[in-house]
């Protein structure tokens, strides 16, 4: 035997010991162990496996596992569901930990590996010990019936004492401490001796077990006889009309099913399942499955529904009280109520509320349920990637349950609740199916009256449910799913609307949550405006609420610490509570500058302004675009350059500029991806300004797609873009002529603050954007 040192990853095993020459698979789930496996696979696939002293310890330290273990070679790795890895290893040699090199992110140790050279021929004493161990093993097999007798054939052919002990040890069931004793016996003779003693003890235990087993068998025969007699008694009781137990339970199920007004096919199937339960043995595993199924069938709201509040005036009051703005959503709900009053059997609408975060999409759904007097259930779809979440598991699976839609209907206790699918644009799909496809049936008014859950295997009517979905963007919603929904866009709020929301809802809510009363703290309208302008830059009001909560916390601390009764927070003292303002309206950006134009962009979190910079340089006509721009935006820039080249004489630009000068177009905030065609006219304006040395009006912002002939095409997200321009203090906004229809969405106060100019061609854009008379 010789030894050598090696440094390899180490995994402590729970309740498992591995011997040399042993091939075994086991599952790995702990992060440290997974990291150790990955490190081993990167190198030579060698890993050191040792046993934990106590299997119950979940996060073992150096003191929690044995020093002696086995150096193994990883043969195969297979990733299982639930971040678990199944690994197949082969034991190579014994090893002993000499030093732990590291403990994070996985154990790595310096191992002294004991390599056995081909063993010399065993002496008589060794042969006698080998023969005794083989005899013990044969007796163990006969006594226990836990190992196939065929193993003896392969065991008897082993001539090496150490290997014989290891192979036999891998077949017998021993306590971890006993296995460790064998593993720590480096000398082959000592190892056989330890194994011999352990096998003798095990054989004694197995003989005692056999005696006990025989006694138990005689008892079981007695129990079976009693069961047979009891079954006869049940049969007699049935004849006499004295039924009890399972019979009575089945009858109760059938009686309840008969009372419920459910579809006939569901009723027939449920009664058939109940009758099948009657025929099964009470001890059968199937009885639990059928009971669970029947209880779900009985508890679902097949014929229970709440009565809608069809008083439109009262419903309007509730919606107005709970939410400020959101007029489109409120009007759509009131229209539904009006039609429900005229047409009693109208199907529930399927609405999709789309807008930036924090504008109240989720909370308006709760208010809708309250306004029309319906139950409310919410299902978050963010990150859902398993189709069974929607449709449930088939009953053939152990522990099968219905999907979350049927579960939510049971929880609602009504067949016509307001059902909110939150964050429908965050759905995912993987090998477990596509949840978005499973939702197609749910969100289709023509199909959802027969929605079939895999667990129920029976149609359930969802046609009276009012489904509401929310999303930040329509781009990630599959087209077939989007086609089934009525989209209502919720734009961001103006500063005036945010002040009203803060006064009516956010300040009272946060004051109450922080244990303050109205007399304890006061925030003026100017203070709220300062918070909105200097500390938040968002379409919704979520950050506004956080900042108000921040103020309330510090006010509460002052009241307790300084023993004062009230605090007035004004614009002068606001920085004491919220720190230095995070946002400032940059006046320098709004100066008239050459080669700098302000564009408007739409994002999933609201509108944004973009400063587009252009710098011409001596060169050979190279166009460089920076700022993490998408393909569409790059193509818009190229289109703009082509338009400018076709108009060089009218624009008084050097006709050879495209061969003599390089152009660098940059959109700041370069780490943020940007795409879309709506910056076309802005980039073209900035390039013309840079080439003609005419400044761009700093008070002008613009948006629109440009064509090769200089036409300005319409774009989307007008309201969000205009709100962004208003936040920056822009005085004039250039919009495509075809976007005139979108002005109905713009609040009147913003129309007074901003001059809107609708343009058809690039010439009109330049008339308004460039500062005339300067060159």
XYZ file of C-alpha atoms in Angstrom:
775
model
C 0.000 0.000 0.000
C 1.287 3.450 -0.825
C -0.154 6.913 -0.232
C -0.175 10.171 -2.112
C -1.654 13.601 -1.449
C -4.204 15.368 -3.596
C -6.450 18.430 -3.157
C -10.040 17.806 -4.279
C -13.606 18.962 -3.463
C -15.327 17.207 -0.536
C -19.015 16.344 -0.008
C -20.357 15.157 3.389
C -23.083 12.500 2.875
C -26.098 12.010 5.119
C -26.790 8.385 6.139
C -24.651 6.978 3.345
C -21.187 5.382 3.295
C -19.295 4.572 0.098
C -16.557 1.907 -0.167
C -13.871 1.389 -2.812
C -15.037 -0.744 -5.794
C -18.631 0.380 -5.084
C -20.754 1.983 -7.844
C -23.761 3.905 -6.478
C -25.983 6.864 -7.303
C -27.350 9.430 -4.855
C -29.104 12.824 -4.981
C -27.413 16.142 -4.166
C -29.419 19.255 -3.273
C -27.343 21.413 -0.942
C -25.701 24.440 -2.580
C -22.231 23.574 -1.203
C -22.469 20.020 -2.502
C -23.667 21.186 -5.943
C -20.746 23.647 -6.118
C -18.320 20.854 -5.153
C -19.709 18.607 -7.921
C -19.393 21.381 -10.505
C -15.791 22.076 -9.448
C -14.949 18.355 -9.645
C -16.431 18.067 -13.148
C -14.372 21.042 -14.315
C -11.168 19.267 -13.237
C -10.661 15.485 -13.261
C -14.118 14.323 -12.033
C -12.543 13.164 -8.735
C -14.321 13.932 -5.466
C -13.904 12.922 -1.825
C -17.038 11.502 -0.167
C -17.286 11.049 3.597
C -20.188 10.461 5.998
C -21.752 12.942 8.396
C -21.644 11.936 12.054
C -25.308 12.940 12.398
C -27.617 12.837 9.366
C -30.023 15.438 10.762
C -27.494 18.287 10.437
C -28.401 20.216 7.293
C -25.384 22.548 7.071
C -22.402 20.520 8.395
C -19.159 22.115 9.526
C -15.699 20.547 9.590
C -16.429 18.872 12.948
C -19.640 17.243 11.707
C -18.151 14.658 9.325
C -15.587 11.852 9.546
C -11.992 12.323 8.413
C -11.835 8.967 6.633
C -13.824 8.540 3.440
C -13.500 7.402 -0.152
C -11.931 9.082 -3.179
C -14.510 8.590 -5.946
C -14.774 9.216 -9.674
C -17.947 10.872 -10.959
C -19.374 8.721 -13.732
C -22.563 10.578 -14.582
C -24.632 13.624 -13.491
C -28.340 14.171 -14.152
C -30.290 17.333 -13.240
C -33.676 16.562 -11.661
C -36.653 18.917 -11.159
C -36.344 21.173 -8.116
C -32.592 22.032 -8.388
C -31.568 18.489 -7.355
C -28.726 16.608 -9.087
C -28.513 12.802 -9.296
C -24.902 11.681 -9.474
C -23.398 8.256 -10.226
C -19.986 7.618 -8.619
C -17.453 4.795 -8.388
C -15.365 4.325 -5.225
C -11.624 4.238 -6.041
C -9.494 4.363 -2.868
C -9.700 5.149 0.826
C -8.592 8.594 1.883
C -8.064 10.667 4.989
C -8.537 14.418 5.420
C -5.251 16.073 6.311
C -6.358 19.688 6.034
C -9.494 21.603 5.043
C -8.354 24.140 2.452
C -11.648 26.045 2.190
C -15.231 25.836 3.414
C -16.966 28.262 1.013
C -18.501 28.041 -1.571
C -17.761 24.318 -1.127
C -15.519 22.128 0.994
C -12.067 21.553 -0.465
C -9.576 19.372 1.374
C -6.055 18.042 1.144
C -6.525 14.260 1.123
C -4.018 11.510 1.825
C -5.128 8.834 -0.631
C -4.203 5.193 0.158
C -3.599 3.373 -3.110
C -3.538 -0.435 -2.923
C -1.119 -2.144 -5.253
C -1.902 -5.693 -6.378
C -2.050 -7.698 -3.186
C 0.369 -10.611 -2.634
C -1.000 -14.108 -2.139
C -2.840 -14.385 1.188
C -1.217 -16.490 3.954
C -3.092 -19.293 5.741
C -4.373 -17.075 8.518
C -5.682 -14.548 5.989
C -7.317 -17.322 3.920
C -9.031 -18.689 7.038
C -10.383 -15.228 7.874
C -11.610 -14.741 4.282
C -13.386 -18.107 4.391
C -15.041 -17.245 7.738
C -16.287 -13.913 6.377
C -17.710 -15.575 3.234
C -19.477 -18.167 5.435
C -20.854 -15.359 7.604
C -22.092 -13.538 4.505
C -23.800 -16.688 3.187
C -25.538 -17.152 6.544
C -26.521 -13.465 6.520
C -28.139 -13.870 3.080
C -30.131 -16.929 4.198
C -31.291 -15.294 7.427
C -32.246 -11.933 5.946
C -33.461 -12.522 2.372
C -32.242 -8.972 1.651
C -29.433 -9.880 -0.769
C -29.695 -12.053 -3.875
C -27.923 -15.447 -3.477
C -26.338 -14.853 -6.904
C -24.034 -12.343 -5.243
C -22.209 -15.222 -3.522
C -20.909 -16.473 -6.869
C -19.132 -13.191 -7.635
C -17.942 -12.822 -4.003
C -16.309 -16.264 -3.940
C -14.171 -15.350 -6.981
C -12.455 -12.428 -5.164
C -8.920 -13.364 -4.026
C -7.870 -10.021 -2.555
C -8.707 -9.769 1.198
C -9.168 -5.994 1.281
C -11.391 -5.947 -1.777
C -13.447 -8.866 -0.425
C -14.188 -6.945 2.783
C -15.136 -3.787 0.852
C -17.441 -5.565 -1.614
C -19.277 -7.511 1.133
C -19.617 -4.308 3.201
C -21.333 -2.594 0.263
C -24.044 -5.303 0.166
C -24.996 -5.521 3.845
C -27.246 -3.088 5.692
C -25.340 -1.655 8.648
C -25.465 1.326 10.946
C -23.342 4.282 9.721
C -20.983 3.845 12.722
C -20.299 0.186 11.796
C -19.672 1.051 8.161
C -17.276 3.769 9.283
C -15.353 1.232 11.431
C -14.843 -0.945 8.325
C -13.849 2.077 6.262
C -11.276 3.174 8.836
C -9.632 -0.275 8.926
C -6.781 0.313 6.474
C -5.149 -3.095 7.109
C -6.955 -5.824 5.063
C -6.760 -8.434 7.875
C -8.048 -5.964 10.491
C -10.844 -5.008 8.102
C -11.919 -8.649 7.676
C -11.813 -9.093 11.449
C -14.080 -6.071 12.061
C -16.458 -7.285 9.343
C -16.540 -10.789 10.853
C -17.565 -9.449 14.286
C -20.248 -7.173 12.765
C -21.677 -9.993 10.625
C -21.883 -12.323 13.650
C -23.927 -9.680 15.520
C -26.146 -9.012 12.498
C -26.900 -12.736 12.056
C -27.999 -12.946 15.714
C -30.311 -9.965 15.251
C -31.769 -11.430 12.037
C -32.529 -14.730 13.801
C -34.367 -12.854 16.555
C -36.258 -10.883 13.861
C -37.278 -14.148 12.227
C -38.726 -15.413 15.527
C -40.673 -12.188 16.009
C -41.857 -12.305 12.388
C -43.261 -15.793 12.835
C -45.192 -14.667 15.904
C -46.559 -11.647 14.013
C -47.688 -13.838 11.091
C -49.809 -15.939 13.414
C -51.331 -12.729 14.781
C -52.037 -11.467 11.218
C -53.855 -14.688 10.370
C -55.990 -14.079 13.419
C -56.671 -10.469 12.304
C -57.626 -11.633 8.777
C -60.097 -14.062 10.286
C -61.588 -11.242 12.355
C -61.814 -9.025 9.245
C -63.677 -11.778 7.349
C -66.126 -12.153 10.217
C -66.622 -8.365 10.372
C -67.377 -8.291 6.638
C -69.996 -10.972 7.212
C -71.508 -8.859 10.003
C -71.619 -5.851 7.635
C -73.433 -7.920 5.024
C -75.957 -9.042 7.627
C -76.383 -5.433 8.839
C -77.037 -4.347 5.250
C -79.746 -6.971 4.890
C -81.275 -5.741 8.146
C -80.988 -2.072 7.092
C -78.460 -1.265 9.804
C -75.729 0.239 7.588
C -72.797 2.161 9.079
C -69.209 3.220 8.378
C -68.191 3.526 4.720
C -71.690 2.714 3.471
C -73.178 5.632 5.377
C -70.339 7.909 4.208
C -70.951 7.054 0.538
C -74.677 7.673 0.917
C -73.930 11.054 2.460
C -71.720 11.957 -0.506
C -74.430 10.913 -2.998
C -77.099 12.856 -1.111
C -74.993 16.048 -1.165
C -74.207 15.628 -4.885
C -77.912 15.177 -5.683
C -78.740 18.428 -3.856
C -76.235 20.521 -5.873
C -77.407 22.023 -9.157
C -74.458 20.949 -11.336
C -74.231 19.743 -14.968
C -75.724 16.268 -15.427
C -72.474 14.786 -16.792
C -70.596 16.002 -13.689
C -73.319 14.640 -11.405
C -73.256 11.225 -13.115
C -69.447 11.039 -12.945
C -69.421 12.028 -9.240
C -72.081 9.470 -8.301
C -70.165 6.822 -10.262
C -67.005 7.662 -8.261
C -68.998 7.462 -4.993
C -70.314 4.019 -5.940
C -66.751 2.942 -6.746
C -65.763 4.054 -3.246
C -68.496 1.792 -1.841
C -66.923 -1.229 -3.546
C -63.372 -0.557 -2.332
C -61.791 -1.857 0.841
C -61.576 0.855 3.557
C -57.852 0.163 3.846
C -57.233 0.694 0.093
C -55.068 3.684 -0.861
C -57.582 4.529 -3.608
C -60.289 5.415 -1.043
C -58.339 8.517 0.046
C -58.021 9.705 -3.568
C -61.757 9.276 -4.257
C -62.742 10.952 -0.968
C -60.540 13.948 -1.833
C -62.099 14.142 -5.318
C -65.694 13.976 -4.018
C -65.024 16.623 -1.369
C -63.682 19.002 -4.053
C -66.731 18.353 -6.231
C -69.115 19.049 -3.336
C -67.330 22.192 -2.108
C -67.081 23.952 -5.484
C -69.619 26.751 -6.089
C -71.571 25.046 -8.910
C -74.791 26.937 -8.194
C -73.709 29.655 -5.725
C -73.309 33.227 -6.901
C -73.455 36.670 -5.351
C -76.032 39.218 -6.430
C -74.522 42.125 -8.346
C -75.057 45.650 -7.060
C -76.639 47.201 -10.134
C -76.970 50.668 -8.566
C -74.680 52.585 -10.913
C -74.713 55.711 -8.763
C -73.594 53.815 -5.655
C -70.960 51.876 -7.631
C -69.591 55.132 -9.053
C -69.323 56.580 -5.535
C -67.315 53.572 -4.327
C -64.949 53.694 -7.316
C -64.455 57.458 -6.955
C -63.837 57.134 -3.228
C -61.193 54.424 -3.623
C -59.305 55.780 -6.664
C -58.539 59.149 -8.189
C -58.469 59.241 -11.982
C -58.523 55.942 -13.961
C -61.641 57.197 -15.744
C -61.503 54.664 -18.612
C -61.577 51.706 -16.223
C -64.407 53.160 -14.136
C -66.513 53.946 -17.210
C -66.041 50.411 -18.573
C -67.246 48.866 -15.281
C -70.283 51.166 -15.108
C -71.125 50.284 -18.733
C -70.996 46.601 -17.790
C -73.364 47.195 -14.860
C -75.796 49.112 -17.059
C -75.889 46.259 -19.589
C -76.246 43.672 -16.781
C -79.334 45.556 -15.641
C -80.829 45.236 -19.128
C -79.453 41.793 -20.140
C -79.456 39.401 -17.197
C -77.347 36.614 -18.764
C -74.447 38.680 -20.042
C -71.045 36.976 -19.915
C -68.362 38.467 -17.693
C -65.939 40.845 -19.440
C -62.228 40.022 -19.739
C -60.250 43.210 -19.207
C -56.490 43.755 -19.458
C -55.210 46.803 -17.568
C -51.893 47.871 -19.093
C -49.731 50.554 -17.608
C -46.508 51.398 -15.788
C -45.880 50.165 -12.218
C -47.537 51.991 -9.329
C -50.561 53.455 -11.138
C -53.105 51.330 -9.233
C -53.874 48.434 -11.591
C -54.089 45.800 -8.841
C -55.911 47.975 -6.322
C -58.571 49.101 -8.836
C -59.497 45.425 -9.343
C -60.275 45.130 -5.601
C -62.380 48.297 -5.811
C -64.307 46.896 -8.796
C -65.231 43.792 -6.766
C -66.309 46.013 -3.877
C -68.303 48.326 -6.156
C -70.346 45.555 -7.786
C -70.612 43.491 -4.571
C -68.643 40.460 -5.745
C -66.063 38.215 -4.128
C -62.458 38.993 -5.068
C -59.673 36.481 -5.773
C -56.163 37.229 -7.003
C -53.657 34.945 -8.709
C -50.142 36.244 -9.319
C -48.718 34.915 -12.592
C -45.222 36.359 -12.145
C -42.757 33.527 -12.745
C -45.425 30.807 -13.182
C -43.965 28.251 -15.617
C -45.911 25.055 -14.852
C -49.107 24.358 -16.801
C -50.389 22.349 -13.816
C -50.625 25.650 -11.874
C -53.517 26.532 -14.213
C -55.053 23.160 -15.091
C -54.119 21.045 -12.051
C -52.602 17.551 -11.859
C -54.246 14.365 -13.046
C -55.444 12.097 -10.242
C -52.955 9.411 -11.240
C -50.236 11.479 -9.510
C -49.677 11.058 -5.788
C -50.939 14.111 -3.903
C -52.720 15.531 -6.989
C -54.792 18.686 -6.456
C -56.788 20.983 -8.764
C -55.114 23.967 -10.410
C -55.122 27.414 -8.850
C -58.118 28.564 -10.880
C -60.441 25.893 -9.483
C -58.830 26.297 -6.033
C -59.496 30.045 -6.171
C -63.119 29.465 -7.199
C -63.564 27.209 -4.163
C -61.936 29.887 -1.976
C -64.262 32.555 -3.420
C -67.330 30.382 -2.714
C -69.078 31.998 -5.667
C -69.246 31.231 -9.401
C -69.150 34.930 -10.354
C -66.211 36.550 -8.495
C -63.861 39.240 -9.779
C -60.790 37.161 -10.669
C -57.509 39.056 -11.005
C -54.605 37.565 -12.974
C -51.753 39.808 -11.809
C -48.628 40.383 -13.972
C -49.810 38.327 -16.970
C -46.836 39.619 -18.977
C -44.431 37.862 -16.558
C -45.566 34.302 -17.488
C -42.806 31.847 -18.406
C -42.720 28.402 -19.978
C -40.397 25.391 -19.730
C -40.482 21.576 -19.999
C -43.509 21.516 -17.679
C -45.705 23.188 -20.277
C -46.818 26.646 -21.354
C -49.153 28.321 -18.814
C -50.036 31.046 -21.341
C -51.542 28.441 -23.671
C -53.474 26.922 -20.755
C -54.983 30.377 -20.106
C -56.382 30.594 -23.648
C -59.429 28.538 -22.666
C -59.901 30.420 -19.397
C -59.865 33.861 -21.026
C -62.083 33.037 -23.995
C -65.772 33.936 -23.435
C -66.769 31.326 -26.040
C -64.905 28.472 -24.294
C -64.640 29.177 -20.573
C -68.169 27.923 -19.809
C -66.691 24.406 -20.099
C -63.242 24.870 -18.518
C -61.875 21.416 -17.657
C -59.375 20.972 -14.845
C -57.167 17.850 -15.086
C -58.005 16.882 -11.507
C -61.778 17.297 -11.801
C -61.968 15.833 -15.326
C -65.312 17.609 -15.566
C -66.319 20.971 -17.105
C -66.695 23.956 -14.756
C -68.494 27.130 -15.879
C -66.294 30.263 -15.705
C -68.449 32.377 -18.028
C -69.892 34.491 -15.208
C -66.497 35.351 -13.749
C -65.248 38.890 -14.361
C -61.613 38.329 -15.331
C -59.198 41.228 -14.960
C -55.534 40.925 -15.960
C -52.716 43.395 -15.371
C -49.496 43.971 -17.308
C -46.754 46.560 -17.600
C -46.273 45.932 -21.312
C -48.192 44.156 -24.080
C -44.990 43.076 -25.833
C -44.508 39.958 -23.677
C -48.112 38.721 -23.869
C -48.619 36.052 -26.589
C -50.786 37.393 -29.426
C -53.523 34.683 -29.190
C -53.912 35.435 -25.467
C -53.942 39.186 -26.001
C -56.607 38.796 -28.694
C -59.031 37.399 -26.093
C -58.819 40.433 -23.812
C -60.148 43.975 -23.945
C -57.111 46.210 -23.395
C -57.527 49.341 -21.273
C -54.408 51.476 -21.080
C -53.678 53.268 -17.820
C -51.184 56.068 -18.374
C -49.036 57.733 -15.768
C -50.312 60.560 -13.571
C -49.661 64.269 -13.945
C -48.096 66.144 -11.023
C -51.485 67.636 -10.123
C -53.053 64.154 -10.062
C -50.222 62.846 -7.888
C -50.777 65.683 -5.393
C -54.485 64.821 -5.203
C -53.736 61.093 -4.762
C -51.227 61.889 -2.024
C -53.669 64.191 -0.194
C -56.658 61.848 -0.454
C -55.077 58.436 0.006
C -51.325 58.189 0.609
C -50.844 60.725 3.418
C -53.868 59.506 5.503
C -52.853 55.852 4.932
C -49.214 56.359 5.976
C -50.203 58.602 8.879
C -52.442 55.829 10.218
C -49.829 53.088 9.646
C -47.249 55.085 11.622
C -49.584 55.716 14.573
C -49.924 59.440 13.873
C -53.016 61.635 13.904
C -53.930 64.528 11.635
C -52.928 67.067 14.302
C -49.457 65.461 14.674
C -48.183 66.132 11.159
C -49.097 68.374 8.244
C -47.805 68.377 4.671
C -48.842 71.265 2.430
C -49.582 70.953 -1.282
C -46.276 72.717 -2.028
C -44.429 70.119 0.091
C -46.078 67.266 -1.798
C -45.213 68.957 -5.117
C -41.590 69.254 -3.955
C -41.473 65.534 -3.076
C -42.910 64.642 -6.493
C -40.612 66.962 -8.424
C -37.343 66.505 -6.518
C -37.491 62.975 -5.080
C -39.459 60.875 -7.572
C -39.430 60.450 -11.300
C -42.062 57.825 -12.067
C -45.338 57.320 -13.885
C -47.117 55.871 -10.818
C -47.087 56.810 -7.143
C -45.229 53.909 -5.509
C -42.018 55.856 -4.818
C -44.095 58.836 -3.759
C -45.748 56.656 -1.102
C -42.327 55.397 0.041
C -41.075 58.962 0.456
C -44.204 59.960 2.376
C -43.679 56.907 4.622
C -40.063 58.038 5.103
C -41.256 61.470 6.225
C -43.808 59.907 8.611
C -41.129 57.693 10.205
C -38.866 60.624 10.914
C -41.793 62.716 12.184
C -42.801 59.893 14.546
C -39.215 59.697 15.810
C -39.127 63.460 16.472
C -42.461 63.412 18.301
C -41.284 60.621 20.616
C -37.690 61.807 21.017
C -38.311 65.561 21.417
C -41.687 65.181 23.190
C -43.480 67.537 20.810
C -47.105 67.329 19.702
C -47.021 68.354 16.051
C -44.596 68.745 13.175
C -45.100 70.843 10.084
C -43.124 69.678 7.065
C -42.602 72.415 4.448
C -40.426 72.878 1.386
C -37.618 74.448 3.440
C -37.388 71.589 5.944
C -38.124 68.748 3.500
C -34.442 67.977 2.903
C -34.047 67.284 6.654
C -36.421 64.343 6.216
C -35.577 63.055 2.727
C -32.019 64.251 2.227
C -30.630 66.018 -0.823
C -33.064 66.119 -3.777
C -32.437 63.208 -6.150
C -33.722 64.913 -9.298
C -33.350 68.448 -10.557
C -34.693 70.025 -13.689
C -31.536 70.658 -15.660
C -31.627 74.129 -17.167
C -28.459 73.446 -19.174
C -30.238 70.714 -21.133
C -32.835 73.261 -22.189
C -30.388 75.826 -23.550
C -30.295 76.304 -27.313
C -27.395 74.123 -28.440
C -25.934 72.986 -31.734
C -26.268 69.250 -32.377
C -28.408 68.564 -29.282
C -32.134 67.769 -29.659
C -34.636 66.539 -27.072
C -36.706 63.482 -27.988
C -39.537 61.689 -26.202
C -39.586 57.955 -25.553
C -42.007 55.384 -24.121
C -40.877 52.736 -21.619
C -42.666 50.072 -19.582
C -42.398 52.349 -16.534
C -43.740 55.495 -18.248
C -42.497 58.220 -20.573
C -38.908 59.507 -20.696
C -37.048 62.344 -22.384
C -33.961 61.582 -24.495
C -31.168 64.053 -25.241
C -29.706 63.119 -28.620
C -26.209 64.503 -29.287
C -24.486 64.670 -32.672
C -20.869 65.633 -33.315
C -19.424 65.858 -36.874
C -15.685 65.240 -37.278
C -13.272 65.229 -40.205
C -13.264 61.756 -41.683
C -14.539 59.547 -44.502
C -18.293 59.463 -43.891
C -18.362 56.913 -41.093
C -21.550 56.879 -38.974
C -21.089 55.838 -35.350
C -24.078 55.185 -33.056
C -23.670 54.740 -29.291
C -25.975 54.528 -26.271
C -27.040 50.850 -26.441
C -29.448 51.422 -29.358
C -31.630 48.691 -30.847
C -31.742 47.761 -34.539
C -34.880 49.813 -35.280
C -33.363 52.949 -33.759
C -30.131 52.463 -35.731
C -32.144 52.091 -38.948
C -34.009 55.321 -38.132
C -30.656 57.126 -37.884
C -29.546 55.738 -41.264
C -32.909 56.749 -42.799
C -32.455 60.286 -41.429
C -28.951 60.560 -42.924
C -30.271 59.412 -46.327
C -33.022 62.063 -46.162
C -30.444 64.757 -45.314
C -28.234 63.702 -48.268
C -31.235 64.102 -50.604
C -31.838 67.641 -49.288
C -28.275 69.038 -49.050
C -28.950 72.013 -51.333
C -32.159 73.112 -49.577
C -30.507 72.707 -46.176
C -27.336 74.496 -47.370
C -25.112 71.606 -46.336
C -21.889 70.563 -48.081
C -23.058 67.959 -50.613
C -19.934 65.859 -49.947
C -20.346 65.802 -46.178
C -21.009 62.043 -46.289
C -17.485 61.449 -47.698
C -15.546 64.155 -45.837
C -17.003 64.031 -42.316
C -17.704 61.319 -39.767
C -20.872 61.602 -37.670
C -21.148 60.339 -34.080
C -24.719 60.092 -32.748
C -24.957 59.419 -29.012
C -27.970 58.953 -26.741
C -26.904 59.458 -23.076
C -27.603 56.986 -20.261
C -25.718 54.473 -22.364
C -26.317 51.544 -20.008
C -30.068 51.573 -20.683
C -31.257 49.752 -23.855
C -33.264 51.947 -26.251
C -35.197 51.021 -29.378
C -38.088 52.059 -31.578
C -38.634 54.344 -34.567
C -40.070 57.350 -32.698
C -36.678 59.074 -32.300
C -36.304 59.350 -36.098
C -37.120 63.071 -36.462
C -35.127 63.914 -33.298
C -31.945 62.300 -34.642
C -32.409 63.920 -38.057
C -32.899 67.345 -36.419
C -29.773 66.936 -34.287
C -27.698 65.911 -37.359
C -28.954 68.871 -39.454
C -28.205 71.234 -36.543
C -24.675 69.840 -36.228
C -24.004 70.101 -39.987
C -25.476 73.600 -40.378
C -24.257 75.021 -37.021
C -27.822 76.193 -36.293
C -28.804 75.615 -32.618
C -31.846 73.552 -31.658
C -34.445 75.290 -29.502
C -33.948 73.925 -25.960
C -37.621 74.363 -25.096
C -38.737 72.041 -27.903
C -39.147 68.268 -27.618
C -40.282 66.007 -30.446
C -41.265 62.481 -31.357
C -42.088 60.836 -34.674
C -40.873 58.341 -37.246
C -39.097 59.677 -40.354
C -39.284 58.270 -43.886
C -36.716 58.594 -46.693
C -38.813 61.373 -48.253
C -39.076 63.327 -45.008
C -42.633 62.369 -44.057
C -43.382 62.157 -40.331
C -45.291 59.011 -39.365
C -47.409 58.538 -36.196
C -46.128 56.857 -33.029
C -47.623 55.395 -29.812
C -47.518 56.291 -26.120
C -48.353 59.970 -26.717
C -49.737 60.655 -23.242
C -46.759 59.097 -21.428
C -44.329 61.051 -23.629
C -46.165 64.343 -23.089
C -46.179 63.777 -19.317
C -42.391 63.252 -19.464
C -41.996 66.501 -21.428
C -44.103 68.318 -18.843
C -41.916 66.964 -15.996
C -38.852 68.443 -17.728
C -40.529 71.824 -18.236
C -40.668 71.639 -22.052
C -42.675 74.502 -23.635
C -43.307 73.122 -27.140
C -43.858 69.534 -28.312
C -43.764 68.457 -31.955
C -46.037 65.484 -32.716
C -46.914 63.679 -35.996
C -50.054 65.027 -37.681
C -51.798 61.645 -37.419
C -51.447 61.703 -33.619
C -53.940 64.586 -33.322
C -56.566 62.057 -32.243
C -54.513 61.228 -29.124
C -54.902 64.746 -27.714
C -58.172 63.722 -26.047
C -56.095 61.769 -23.520
C -53.947 64.777 -22.543
C -55.131 66.606 -19.369
C -56.316 70.166 -19.959
C -53.769 71.664 -17.556
C -50.890 70.204 -19.591
C -52.469 71.542 -22.808
C -52.240 75.011 -21.225
C -48.588 74.546 -20.206
C -47.328 73.118 -23.509
C -47.763 74.296 -27.082
C -48.501 71.304 -29.341
C -47.465 71.486 -32.999
C -48.577 68.738 -35.408
C -46.217 68.203 -38.330
C -46.488 66.242 -41.558
C -42.961 66.710 -42.959
C -39.398 67.181 -41.773
C -39.420 70.742 -43.158
C -42.112 71.684 -40.645
C -40.097 70.045 -37.853
C -37.045 72.162 -38.722
C -39.151 75.364 -38.883
C -40.128 74.885 -35.244
C -37.040 73.129 -33.868
C -34.145 75.210 -35.234
C -33.394 78.717 -33.932
C -33.718 80.892 -37.019
C -31.448 83.788 -37.777
C -28.370 82.118 -36.232
C -25.733 80.300 -38.184
